[in-house]
Each structure stands twice: as structure tokens, then as C-alpha cells.
């Protein structure tokens, strides 16, 4: 987050910043995710660059750890809100319902 905010990277400060966000609960986590995924044009960019280490640990050592289920739920809800795939699915569903469906290629 420090790098995204234009500050120099510092491992100790980075951990303290992350802890400060997480200690605020779901809203703090969502605010941190927003900082990490917000692009300069105001949209969202979700990629392995900023979030790669987080995804790696959640898919690896924390995959079966029930203590992280609440955190995974916050991530899941956040990404469903911002992910473009949801918009495509909504468009596809609406066009299908209205009878104006064309195959996506």
C-alpha cells in the first residue's frame, strides 16, 4: 500500500500499515483493497502484481485455515462488486431475458 500511495517501501511500516487497516475490521480491509486495486482513471485493476502475495498465501498455507474464512468472505464480496465479469454476466443475463442475445466470441 505504501508504494501505491507514493511512499518508499519499508517492510516494518508496510506491516504496521496493513495491521492498522485490518484492525479496523471489514471496512478497513475494504479500504485497503480499494487503495491496492484503484487505477488512476478511477476504475479497478485486479492482478497478480499488487495482490499476488495475498492470493498465494490464501491458496496455500491458509487455504484450510478456518480462522481466515471471514477474511476470505470480505475478499470474495469485494471482488464480486468490482469484477468486470459480473457486469458481463449481468449484460448476458439481461440480453437473454429480453430475447436480444448474441453469442459472445
PDB file of N, CA and C in Angstrom:
ATOM      1  N   UNK A   1       0.819  -1.189   0.000  1.00  0.00           N
ATOM      2  CA  UNK A   1       0.000   0.000   0.000  1.00  0.00           C
ATOM      3  C   UNK A   1       0.863   1.253   0.000  1.00  0.00           C
ATOM      4  N   UNK A   2       2.016   1.174   0.649  1.00  0.00           N
ATOM      5  CA  UNK A   2       2.870   2.358   0.706  1.00  0.00           C
ATOM      6  C   UNK A   2       3.277   2.795  -0.700  1.00  0.00           C
ATOM      7  N   UNK A   3       3.649   1.819  -1.520  1.00  0.00           N
ATOM      8  CA  UNK A   3       4.072   2.134  -2.892  1.00  0.00           C
ATOM      9  C   UNK A   3       2.926   2.762  -3.681  1.00  0.00           C
ATOM     10  N   UNK A   4       1.711   2.239  -3.519  1.00  0.00           N
ATOM     11  CA  UNK A   4       0.547   2.792  -4.226  1.00  0.00           C
ATOM     12  C   UNK A   4       0.238   4.215  -3.770  1.00  0.00           C
ATOM     13  N   UNK A   5       0.643   4.550  -2.549  1.00  0.00           N
ATOM     14  CA  UNK A   5       0.405   5.887  -2.022  1.00  0.00           C
ATOM     15  C   UNK A   5       1.600   6.811  -2.256  1.00  0.00           C
ATOM     16  N   UNK A   6       2.569   6.342  -3.074  1.00  0.00           N
ATOM     17  CA  UNK A   6       3.716   7.169  -3.433  1.00  0.00           C
ATOM     18  C   UNK A   6       4.786   7.263  -2.364  1.00  0.00           C
ATOM     19  N   UNK A   7       4.773   6.356  -1.402  1.00  0.00           N
ATOM     20  CA  UNK A   7       5.772   6.368  -0.340  1.00  0.00           C
ATOM     21  C   UNK A   7       6.799   5.271  -0.575  1.00  0.00           C
ATOM     22  N   UNK A   8       7.964   5.433   0.020  1.00  0.00           N
ATOM     23  CA  UNK A   8       9.030   4.442  -0.106  1.00  0.00           C
ATOM     24  C   UNK A   8       8.636   3.163   0.620  1.00  0.00           C
ATOM     25  N   UNK A   9       9.065   2.038   0.056  1.00  0.00           N
ATOM     26  CA  UNK A   9       8.782   0.753   0.678  1.00  0.00           C
ATOM     27  C   UNK A   9       9.640   0.580   1.924  1.00  0.00           C
ATOM     28  N   UNK A  10       9.037   0.098   2.955  1.00  0.00           N
ATOM     29  CA  UNK A  10       9.704  -0.172   4.218  1.00  0.00           C
ATOM     30  C   UNK A  10       8.936  -1.317   4.852  1.00  0.00           C
ATOM     31  N   UNK A  11       9.581  -2.471   5.012  1.00  0.00           N
ATOM     32  CA  UNK A  11       8.893  -3.671   5.465  1.00  0.00           C
ATOM     33  C   UNK A  11       8.168  -3.456   6.796  1.00  0.00           C
ATOM     34  N   UNK A  12       8.824  -2.811   7.725  1.00  0.00           N
ATOM     35  CA  UNK A  12       8.223  -2.600   9.040  1.00  0.00           C
ATOM     36  C   UNK A  12       7.000  -1.685   8.951  1.00  0.00           C
ATOM     37  N   UNK A  13       7.123  -0.597   8.198  1.00  0.00           N
ATOM     38  CA  UNK A  13       5.991   0.323   8.021  1.00  0.00           C
ATOM     39  C   UNK A  13       4.863  -0.329   7.233  1.00  0.00           C
ATOM     40  N   UNK A  14       5.231  -1.157   6.247  1.00  0.00           N
ATOM     41  CA  UNK A  14       4.210  -1.852   5.455  1.00  0.00           C
ATOM     42  C   UNK A  14       3.379  -2.773   6.350  1.00  0.00           C
ATOM     43  N   UNK A  15       4.042  -3.502   7.223  1.00  0.00           N
ATOM     44  CA  UNK A  15       3.320  -4.397   8.131  1.00  0.00           C
ATOM     45  C   UNK A  15       2.445  -3.598   9.097  1.00  0.00           C
ATOM     46  N   UNK A  16       2.971  -2.490   9.582  1.00  0.00           N
ATOM     47  CA  UNK A  16       2.191  -1.648  10.504  1.00  0.00           C
ATOM     48  C   UNK A  16       0.978  -1.053   9.794  1.00  0.00           C
ATOM     49  N   UNK A  17       1.156  -0.651   8.541  1.00  0.00           N
ATOM     50  CA  UNK A  17       0.044  -0.095   7.766  1.00  0.00           C
ATOM     51  C   UNK A  17      -1.028  -1.160   7.535  1.00  0.00           C
ATOM     52  N   UNK A  18      -0.604  -2.351   7.163  1.00  0.00           N
ATOM     53  CA  UNK A  18      -1.546  -3.456   6.968  1.00  0.00           C
ATOM     54  C   UNK A  18      -2.288  -3.796   8.244  1.00  0.00           C
ATOM     55  N   UNK A  19      -1.558  -3.840   9.357  1.00  0.00           N
ATOM     56  CA  UNK A  19      -2.196  -4.136  10.641  1.00  0.00           C
ATOM     57  C   UNK A  19      -3.218  -3.061  11.000  1.00  0.00           C
ATOM     58  N   UNK A  20      -2.872  -1.811  10.756  1.00  0.00           N
ATOM     59  CA  UNK A  20      -3.790  -0.711  11.063  1.00  0.00           C
ATOM     60  C   UNK A  20      -5.085  -0.851  10.272  1.00  0.00           C
ATOM     61  N   UNK A  21      -4.976  -1.260   9.014  1.00  0.00           N
ATOM     62  CA  UNK A  21      -6.181  -1.439   8.183  1.00  0.00           C
ATOM     63  C   UNK A  21      -7.016  -2.613   8.670  1.00  0.00           C
ATOM     64  N   UNK A  22      -6.362  -3.757   8.884  1.00  0.00           N
ATOM     65  CA  UNK A  22      -7.081  -4.967   9.289  1.00  0.00           C
ATOM     66  C   UNK A  22      -7.715  -4.796  10.661  1.00  0.00           C
ATOM     67  N   UNK A  23      -7.054  -4.059  11.547  1.00  0.00           N
ATOM     68  CA  UNK A  23      -7.603  -3.887  12.893  1.00  0.00           C
ATOM     69  C   UNK A  23      -8.892  -3.057  12.897  1.00  0.00           C
ATOM     70  N   UNK A  24      -9.197  -2.399  11.775  1.00  0.00           N
ATOM     71  CA  UNK A  24     -10.440  -1.645  11.653  1.00  0.00           C
ATOM     72  C   UNK A  24     -11.597  -2.531  11.185  1.00  0.00           C
ATOM     73  N   UNK A  25     -11.333  -3.787  10.978  1.00  0.00           N
ATOM     74  CA  UNK A  25     -12.375  -4.726  10.571  1.00  0.00           C
ATOM     75  C   UNK A  25     -12.639  -4.687   9.072  1.00  0.00           C
ATOM     76  N   UNK A  26     -13.820  -5.119   8.696  1.00  0.00           N
ATOM     77  CA  UNK A  26     -14.185  -5.246   7.285  1.00  0.00           C
ATOM     78  C   UNK A  26     -14.035  -3.939   6.518  1.00  0.00           C
ATOM     79  N   UNK A  27     -14.438  -2.826   7.124  1.00  0.00           N
ATOM     80  CA  UNK A  27     -14.327  -1.539   6.421  1.00  0.00           C
ATOM     81  C   UNK A  27     -12.875  -1.161   6.170  1.00  0.00           C
ATOM     82  N   UNK A  28     -11.999  -1.440   7.118  1.00  0.00           N
ATOM     83  CA  UNK A  28     -10.578  -1.158   6.934  1.00  0.00           C
ATOM     84  C   UNK A  28      -9.964  -2.027   5.854  1.00  0.00           C
ATOM     85  N   UNK A  29     -10.351  -3.283   5.828  1.00  0.00           N
ATOM     86  CA  UNK A  29      -9.849  -4.205   4.803  1.00  0.00           C
ATOM     87  C   UNK A  29     -10.329  -3.759   3.422  1.00  0.00           C
ATOM     88  N   UNK A  30     -11.587  -3.399   3.316  1.00  0.00           N
ATOM     89  CA  UNK A  30     -12.135  -2.937   2.033  1.00  0.00           C
ATOM     90  C   UNK A  30     -11.438  -1.648   1.585  1.00  0.00           C
ATOM     91  N   UNK A  31     -11.141  -0.755   2.516  1.00  0.00           N
ATOM     92  CA  UNK A  31     -10.434   0.487   2.169  1.00  0.00           C
ATOM     93  C   UNK A  31      -9.036   0.177   1.655  1.00  0.00           C
ATOM     94  N   UNK A  32      -8.360  -0.775   2.287  1.00  0.00           N
ATOM     95  CA  UNK A  32      -7.025  -1.170   1.838  1.00  0.00           C
ATOM     96  C   UNK A  32      -7.089  -1.797   0.447  1.00  0.00           C
ATOM     97  N   UNK A  33      -8.078  -2.666   0.230  1.00  0.00           N
ATOM     98  CA  UNK A  33      -8.244  -3.278  -1.092  1.00  0.00           C
ATOM     99  C   UNK A  33      -8.522  -2.214  -2.147  1.00  0.00           C
ATOM    100  N   UNK A  34      -9.298  -1.216  -1.779  1.00  0.00           N
ATOM    101  CA  UNK A  34      -9.608  -0.143  -2.716  1.00  0.00           C
ATOM    102  C   UNK A  34      -8.345   0.621  -3.108  1.00  0.00           C
ATOM    103  N   UNK A  35      -7.476   0.877  -2.148  1.00  0.00           N
ATOM    104  CA  UNK A  35      -6.205   1.545  -2.443  1.00  0.00           C
ATOM    105  C   UNK A  35      -5.356   0.682  -3.369  1.00  0.00           C
ATOM    106  N   UNK A  36      -5.309  -0.620  -3.083  1.00  0.00           N
ATOM    107  CA  UNK A  36      -4.475  -1.522  -3.873  1.00  0.00           C
ATOM    108  C   UNK A  36      -4.992  -1.742  -5.292  1.00  0.00           C
ATOM    109  N   UNK A  37      -6.288  -1.681  -5.485  1.00  0.00           N
ATOM    110  CA  UNK A  37      -6.856  -2.005  -6.796  1.00  0.00           C
ATOM    111  C   UNK A  37      -7.294  -0.799  -7.611  1.00  0.00           C
ATOM    112  N   UNK A  38      -7.286   0.373  -7.035  1.00  0.00           N
ATOM    113  CA  UNK A  38      -7.779   1.571  -7.740  1.00  0.00           C
ATOM    114  C   UNK A  38      -6.767   2.020  -8.786  1.00  0.00           C
ATOM    115  N   UNK A  39      -7.235   2.223  -9.999  1.00  0.00           N
ATOM    116  CA  UNK A  39      -6.373   2.712 -11.076  1.00  0.00           C
ATOM    117  C   UNK A  39      -6.450   4.234 -11.128  1.00  0.00           C
ATOM    118  N   UNK A  40      -5.579   4.827 -11.916  1.00  0.00           N
ATOM    119  CA  UNK A  40      -5.532   6.285 -11.994  1.00  0.00           C
ATOM    120  C   UNK A  40      -6.797   6.890 -12.579  1.00  0.00           C
ATOM    121  N   UNK A  41      -7.505   6.112 -13.408  1.00  0.00           N
ATOM    122  CA  UNK A  41      -8.729   6.640 -14.016  1.00  0.00           C
ATOM    123  C   UNK A  41      -9.967   6.413 -13.137  1.00  0.00           C
ATOM    124  N   UNK A  42      -9.754   5.884 -11.931  1.00  0.00           N
ATOM    125  CA  UNK A  42     -10.859   5.688 -11.007  1.00  0.00           C
ATOM    126  C   UNK A  42     -11.467   4.300 -11.049  1.00  0.00           C
ATOM    127  N   UNK A  43     -11.101   3.507 -12.053  1.00  0.00           N
ATOM    128  CA  UNK A  43     -11.600   2.139 -12.126  1.00  0.00           C
ATOM    129  C   UNK A  43     -10.791   1.234 -11.214  1.00  0.00           C
ATOM    130  N   UNK A  44     -10.948  -0.050 -11.390  1.00  0.00           N
ATOM    131  CA  UNK A  44     -10.214  -1.013 -10.585  1.00  0.00           C
ATOM    132  C   UNK A  44      -9.352  -1.892 -11.474  1.00  0.00           C
ATOM    133  N   UNK A  45      -8.187  -2.217 -10.988  1.00  0.00           N
ATOM    134  CA  UNK A  45      -7.297  -3.158 -11.658  1.00  0.00           C
ATOM    135  C   UNK A  45      -6.993  -4.260 -10.652  1.00  0.00           C
ATOM    136  N   UNK A  46      -7.387  -5.469 -10.975  1.00  0.00           N
ATOM    137  CA  UNK A  46      -7.112  -6.601 -10.100  1.00  0.00           C
ATOM    138  C   UNK A  46      -6.175  -7.519 -10.852  1.00  0.00           C
ATOM    139  N   UNK A  47      -4.957  -7.652 -10.330  1.00  0.00           N
ATOM    140  CA  UNK A  47      -3.989  -8.518 -10.982  1.00  0.00           C
ATOM    141  C   UNK A  47      -3.061  -9.134  -9.947  1.00  0.00           C
ATOM    142  N   UNK A  48      -2.206  -9.997 -10.422  1.00  0.00           N
ATOM    143  CA  UNK A  48      -1.272 -10.669  -9.530  1.00  0.00           C
ATOM    144  C   UNK A  48      -0.190  -9.728  -9.019  1.00  0.00           C
ATOM    145  N   UNK A  49       0.002  -8.581  -9.664  1.00  0.00           N
ATOM    146  CA  UNK A  49       1.047  -7.657  -9.241  1.00  0.00           C
ATOM    147  C   UNK A  49       0.862  -7.173  -7.821  1.00  0.00           C
ATOM    148  N   UNK A  50      -0.226  -6.499  -7.560  1.00  0.00           N
ATOM    149  CA  UNK A  50      -0.476  -5.948  -6.233  1.00  0.00           C
ATOM    150  C   UNK A  50      -0.995  -7.003  -5.258  1.00  0.00           C
ATOM    151  N   UNK A  51      -1.808  -7.918  -5.752  1.00  0.00           N
ATOM    152  CA  UNK A  51      -2.480  -8.859  -4.864  1.00  0.00           C
ATOM    153  C   UNK A  51      -1.913 -10.273  -4.922  1.00  0.00           C
ATOM    154  N   UNK A  52      -0.893 -10.480  -5.742  1.00  0.00           N
ATOM    155  CA  UNK A  52      -0.298 -11.803  -5.899  1.00  0.00           C
ATOM    156  C   UNK A  52       0.106 -12.475  -4.596  1.00  0.00           C
ATOM    157  N   UNK A  53       0.871 -11.783  -3.742  1.00  0.00           N
ATOM    158  CA  UNK A  53       1.265 -12.425  -2.478  1.00  0.00           C
ATOM    159  C   UNK A  53       0.060 -12.810  -1.613  1.00  0.00           C
ATOM    160  N   UNK A  54      -0.960 -11.991  -1.600  1.00  0.00           N
ATOM    161  CA  UNK A  54      -2.172 -12.288  -0.825  1.00  0.00           C
ATOM    162  C   UNK A  54      -2.847 -13.538  -1.370  1.00  0.00           C
ATOM    163  N   UNK A  55      -3.043 -13.598  -2.687  1.00  0.00           N
ATOM    164  CA  UNK A  55      -3.668 -14.764  -3.301  1.00  0.00           C
ATOM    165  C   UNK A  55      -2.835 -16.021  -3.062  1.00  0.00           C
ATOM    166  N   UNK A  56      -1.523 -15.884  -3.165  1.00  0.00           N
ATOM    167  CA  UNK A  56      -0.624 -17.026  -2.984  1.00  0.00           C
ATOM    168  C   UNK A  56      -0.798 -17.633  -1.592  1.00  0.00           C
ATOM    169  N   UNK A  57      -0.817 -16.799  -0.574  1.00  0.00           N
ATOM    170  CA  UNK A  57      -0.953 -17.314   0.787  1.00  0.00           C
ATOM    171  C   UNK A  57      -2.349 -17.873   1.052  1.00  0.00           C
ATOM    172  N   UNK A  58      -3.371 -17.225   0.520  1.00  0.00           N
ATOM    173  CA  UNK A  58      -4.731 -17.730   0.732  1.00  0.00           C
ATOM    174  C   UNK A  58      -4.960 -19.052   0.003  1.00  0.00           C
ATOM    175  N   UNK A  59      -4.292 -19.255  -1.134  1.00  0.00           N
ATOM    176  CA  UNK A  59      -4.418 -20.517  -1.866  1.00  0.00           C
ATOM    177  C   UNK A  59      -3.487 -21.580  -1.301  1.00  0.00           C
ATOM    178  N   UNK A  60      -2.517 -21.169  -0.510  1.00  0.00           N
ATOM    179  CA  UNK A  60      -1.522 -22.097   0.004  1.00  0.00           C
ATOM    180  C   UNK A  60      -1.694 -22.394   1.471  1.00  0.00           C
ATOM    181  N   UNK A  61      -0.872 -21.762   2.281  1.00  0.00           N
ATOM    182  CA  UNK A  61      -0.809 -22.123   3.702  1.00  0.00           C
ATOM    183  C   UNK A  61      -2.074 -21.806   4.478  1.00  0.00           C
ATOM    184  N   UNK A  62      -2.888 -20.867   4.015  1.00  0.00           N
ATOM    185  CA  UNK A  62      -4.113 -20.510   4.745  1.00  0.00           C
ATOM    186  C   UNK A  62      -5.374 -21.092   4.119  1.00  0.00           C
ATOM    187  N   UNK A  63      -5.214 -21.950   3.113  1.00  0.00           N
ATOM    188  CA  UNK A  63      -6.368 -22.468   2.376  1.00  0.00           C
ATOM    189  C   UNK A  63      -7.378 -23.166   3.278  1.00  0.00           C
ATOM    190  N   UNK A  64      -6.911 -24.010   4.168  1.00  0.00           N
ATOM    191  CA  UNK A  64      -7.812 -24.779   5.025  1.00  0.00           C
ATOM    192  C   UNK A  64      -7.917 -24.220   6.436  1.00  0.00           C
ATOM    193  N   UNK A  65      -7.423 -23.011   6.633  1.00  0.00           N
ATOM    194  CA  UNK A  65      -7.436 -22.398   7.961  1.00  0.00           C
ATOM    195  C   UNK A  65      -8.765 -21.673   8.166  1.00  0.00           C
ATOM    196  N   UNK A  66      -9.604 -22.222   9.022  1.00  0.00           N
ATOM    197  CA  UNK A  66     -10.930 -21.644   9.275  1.00  0.00           C
ATOM    198  C   UNK A  66     -10.861 -20.231   9.842  1.00  0.00           C
ATOM    199  N   UNK A  67      -9.743 -19.891  10.467  1.00  0.00           N
ATOM    200  CA  UNK A  67      -9.597 -18.551  11.042  1.00  0.00           C
ATOM    201  C   UNK A  67      -9.626 -17.468   9.963  1.00  0.00           C
ATOM    202  N   UNK A  68      -9.352 -17.844   8.710  1.00  0.00           N
ATOM    203  CA  UNK A  68      -9.323 -16.872   7.617  1.00  0.00           C
ATOM    204  C   UNK A  68     -10.623 -16.852   6.813  1.00  0.00           C
ATOM    205  N   UNK A  69     -11.630 -17.607   7.227  1.00  0.00           N
ATOM    206  CA  UNK A  69     -12.879 -17.665   6.468  1.00  0.00           C
ATOM    207  C   UNK A  69     -13.558 -16.302   6.391  1.00  0.00           C
ATOM    208  N   UNK A  70     -13.580 -15.566   7.482  1.00  0.00           N
ATOM    209  CA  UNK A  70     -14.178 -14.228   7.462  1.00  0.00           C
ATOM    210  C   UNK A  70     -13.439 -13.302   6.512  1.00  0.00           C
ATOM    211  N   UNK A  71     -12.119 -13.382   6.513  1.00  0.00           N
ATOM    212  CA  UNK A  71     -11.296 -12.571   5.619  1.00  0.00           C
ATOM    213  C   UNK A  71     -11.551 -12.938   4.166  1.00  0.00           C
ATOM    214  N   UNK A  72     -11.610 -14.250   3.895  1.00  0.00           N
ATOM    215  CA  UNK A  72     -11.909 -14.698   2.532  1.00  0.00           C
ATOM    216  C   UNK A  72     -13.284 -14.210   2.089  1.00  0.00           C
ATOM    217  N   UNK A  73     -14.253 -14.188   3.007  1.00  0.00           N
ATOM    218  CA  UNK A  73     -15.586 -13.693   2.679  1.00  0.00           C
ATOM    219  C   UNK A  73     -15.566 -12.212   2.312  1.00  0.00           C
ATOM    220  N   UNK A  74     -14.784 -11.425   3.044  1.00  0.00           N
ATOM    221  CA  UNK A  74     -14.657  -9.993   2.730  1.00  0.00           C
ATOM    222  C   UNK A  74     -14.052  -9.824   1.343  1.00  0.00           C
ATOM    223  N   UNK A  75     -12.998 -10.584   1.055  1.00  0.00           N
ATOM    224  CA  UNK A  75     -12.366 -10.516  -0.274  1.00  0.00           C
ATOM    225  C   UNK A  75     -13.340 -10.919  -1.369  1.00  0.00           C
ATOM    226  N   UNK A  76     -14.030 -12.021  -1.160  1.00  0.00           N
ATOM    227  CA  UNK A  76     -14.975 -12.527  -2.162  1.00  0.00           C
ATOM    228  C   UNK A  76     -16.049 -11.478  -2.460  1.00  0.00           C
ATOM    229  N   UNK A  77     -16.640 -10.908  -1.430  1.00  0.00           N
ATOM    230  CA  UNK A  77     -17.688  -9.897  -1.625  1.00  0.00           C
ATOM    231  C   UNK A  77     -17.142  -8.661  -2.330  1.00  0.00           C
ATOM    232  N   UNK A  78     -15.948  -8.241  -1.941  1.00  0.00           N
ATOM    233  CA  UNK A  78     -15.339  -7.053  -2.549  1.00  0.00           C
ATOM    234  C   UNK A  78     -15.106  -7.276  -4.045  1.00  0.00           C
ATOM    235  N   UNK A  79     -14.512  -8.426  -4.381  1.00  0.00           N
ATOM    236  CA  UNK A  79     -14.199  -8.675  -5.788  1.00  0.00           C
ATOM    237  C   UNK A  79     -15.443  -8.885  -6.631  1.00  0.00           C
ATOM    238  N   UNK A  80     -16.482  -9.453  -6.064  1.00  0.00           N
ATOM    239  CA  UNK A  80     -17.725  -9.587  -6.813  1.00  0.00           C
ATOM    240  C   UNK A  80     -18.343  -8.227  -7.125  1.00  0.00           C
ATOM    241  N   UNK A  81     -18.090  -7.251  -6.260  1.00  0.00           N
ATOM    242  CA  UNK A  81     -18.605  -5.909  -6.504  1.00  0.00           C
ATOM    243  C   UNK A  81     -17.853  -5.184  -7.612  1.00  0.00           C
ATOM    244  N   UNK A  82     -16.556  -5.424  -7.725  1.00  0.00           N
ATOM    245  CA  UNK A  82     -15.757  -4.644  -8.678  1.00  0.00           C
ATOM    246  C   UNK A  82     -15.370  -5.410  -9.932  1.00  0.00           C
ATOM    247  N   UNK A  83     -15.534  -6.723  -9.941  1.00  0.00           N
ATOM    248  CA  UNK A  83     -15.027  -7.544 -11.052  1.00  0.00           C
ATOM    249  C   UNK A  83     -15.852  -7.334 -12.313  1.00  0.00           C
ATOM    250  N   UNK A  84     -15.207  -7.073 -13.434  1.00  0.00           N
ATOM    251  CA  UNK A  84     -15.935  -6.865 -14.699  1.00  0.00           C
ATOM    252  C   UNK A  84     -16.756  -8.068 -15.120  1.00  0.00           C
ATOM    253  N   UNK A  85     -16.365  -9.266 -14.735  1.00  0.00           N
ATOM    254  CA  UNK A  85     -17.093 -10.466 -15.123  1.00  0.00           C
ATOM    255  C   UNK A  85     -18.549 -10.385 -14.668  1.00  0.00           C
ATOM    256  N   UNK A  86     -18.764  -9.802 -13.531  1.00  0.00           N
ATOM    257  CA  UNK A  86     -20.127  -9.653 -13.030  1.00  0.00           C
ATOM    258  C   UNK A  86     -20.947  -8.794 -13.989  1.00  0.00           C
ATOM    259  N   UNK A  87     -20.351  -7.742 -14.533  1.00  0.00           N
ATOM    260  CA  UNK A  87     -21.060  -6.880 -15.465  1.00  0.00           C
ATOM    261  C   UNK A  87     -21.394  -7.629 -16.749  1.00  0.00           C
ATOM    262  N   UNK A  88     -20.447  -8.458 -17.216  1.00  0.00           N
ATOM    263  CA  UNK A  88     -20.683  -9.241 -18.428  1.00  0.00           C
ATOM    264  C   UNK A  88     -21.805 -10.233 -18.191  1.00  0.00           C
ATOM    265  N   UNK A  89     -21.793 -10.877 -17.042  1.00  0.00           N
ATOM    266  CA  UNK A  89     -22.840 -11.844 -16.735  1.00  0.00           C
ATOM    267  C   UNK A  89     -24.191 -11.143 -16.645  1.00  0.00           C
ATOM    268  N   UNK A  90     -24.229  -9.984 -16.040  1.00  0.00           N
ATOM    269  CA  UNK A  90     -25.478  -9.243 -15.936  1.00  0.00           C
ATOM    270  C   UNK A  90     -25.982  -8.854 -17.320  1.00  0.00           C
ATOM    271  N   UNK A  91     -25.087  -8.350 -18.164  1.00  0.00           N
ATOM    272  CA  UNK A  91     -25.449  -7.979 -19.523  1.00  0.00           C
ATOM    273  C   UNK A  91     -25.956  -9.194 -20.283  1.00  0.00           C
ATOM    274  N   UNK A  92     -25.252 -10.295 -20.139  1.00  0.00           N
ATOM    275  CA  UNK A  92     -25.639 -11.516 -20.823  1.00  0.00           C
ATOM    276  C   UNK A  92     -27.008 -11.996 -20.346  1.00  0.00           C
ATOM    277  N   UNK A  93     -27.216 -11.965 -19.040  1.00  0.00           N
ATOM    278  CA  UNK A  93     -28.497 -12.407 -18.488  1.00  0.00           C
ATOM    279  C   UNK A  93     -29.638 -11.527 -18.970  1.00  0.00           C
ATOM    280  N   UNK A  94     -29.422 -10.217 -18.938  1.00  0.00           N
ATOM    281  CA  UNK A  94     -30.482  -9.291 -19.359  1.00  0.00           C
ATOM    282  C   UNK A  94     -30.780  -9.423 -20.847  1.00  0.00           C
ATOM    283  N   UNK A  95     -29.735  -9.573 -21.655  1.00  0.00           N
ATOM    284  CA  UNK A  95     -29.979  -9.692 -23.090  1.00  0.00           C
ATOM    285  C   UNK A  95     -30.694 -10.997 -23.404  1.00  0.00           C
ATOM    286  N   UNK A  96     -30.382 -12.038 -22.657  1.00  0.00           N
ATOM    287  CA  UNK A  96     -31.051 -13.314 -22.846  1.00  0.00           C
ATOM    288  C   UNK A  96     -32.521 -13.214 -22.450  1.00  0.00           C
ATOM    289  N   UNK A  97     -32.796 -12.539 -21.343  1.00  0.00           N
ATOM    290  CA  UNK A  97     -34.168 -12.386 -20.870  1.00  0.00           C
ATOM    291  C   UNK A  97     -35.007 -11.553 -21.830  1.00  0.00           C
ATOM    292  N   UNK A  98     -34.366 -10.586 -22.470  1.00  0.00           N
ATOM    293  CA  UNK A  98     -35.110  -9.703 -23.362  1.00  0.00           C
ATOM    294  C   UNK A  98     -35.226 -10.275 -24.771  1.00  0.00           C
ATOM    295  N   UNK A  99     -34.571 -11.403 -25.016  1.00  0.00           N
ATOM    296  CA  UNK A  99     -34.618 -12.019 -26.341  1.00  0.00           C
ATOM    297  C   UNK A  99     -33.617 -11.410 -27.303  1.00  0.00           C
ATOM    298  N   UNK A 100     -32.744 -10.550 -26.832  1.00  0.00           N
ATOM    299  CA  UNK A 100     -31.726  -9.930 -27.665  1.00  0.00           C
ATOM    300  C   UNK A 100     -30.380 -10.520 -27.291  1.00  0.00           C
ATOM    301  N   UNK A 101     -30.253 -11.812 -27.444  1.00  0.00           N
ATOM    302  CA  UNK A 101     -28.965 -12.410 -27.074  1.00  0.00           C
ATOM    303  C   UNK A 101     -28.186 -12.786 -28.304  1.00  0.00           C
ATOM    304  N   UNK A 102     -26.927 -12.459 -28.250  1.00  0.00           N
ATOM    305  CA  UNK A 102     -25.998 -12.854 -29.302  1.00  0.00           C
ATOM    306  C   UNK A 102     -24.844 -13.551 -28.633  1.00  0.00           C
ATOM    307  N   UNK A 103     -24.310 -14.576 -29.239  1.00  0.00           N
ATOM    308  CA  UNK A 103     -23.191 -15.293 -28.622  1.00  0.00           C
ATOM    309  C   UNK A 103     -21.975 -14.376 -28.468  1.00  0.00           C
ATOM    310  N   UNK A 104     -21.336 -14.473 -27.332  1.00  0.00           N
ATOM    311  CA  UNK A 104     -20.085 -13.753 -27.120  1.00  0.00           C
ATOM    312  C   UNK A 104     -18.955 -14.578 -27.694  1.00  0.00           C
ATOM    313  N   UNK A 105     -18.103 -13.943 -28.478  1.00  0.00           N
ATOM    314  CA  UNK A 105     -16.976 -14.674 -29.073  1.00  0.00           C
ATOM    315  C   UNK A 105     -15.694 -14.133 -28.562  1.00  0.00           C
TER     316      UNK A 105
END
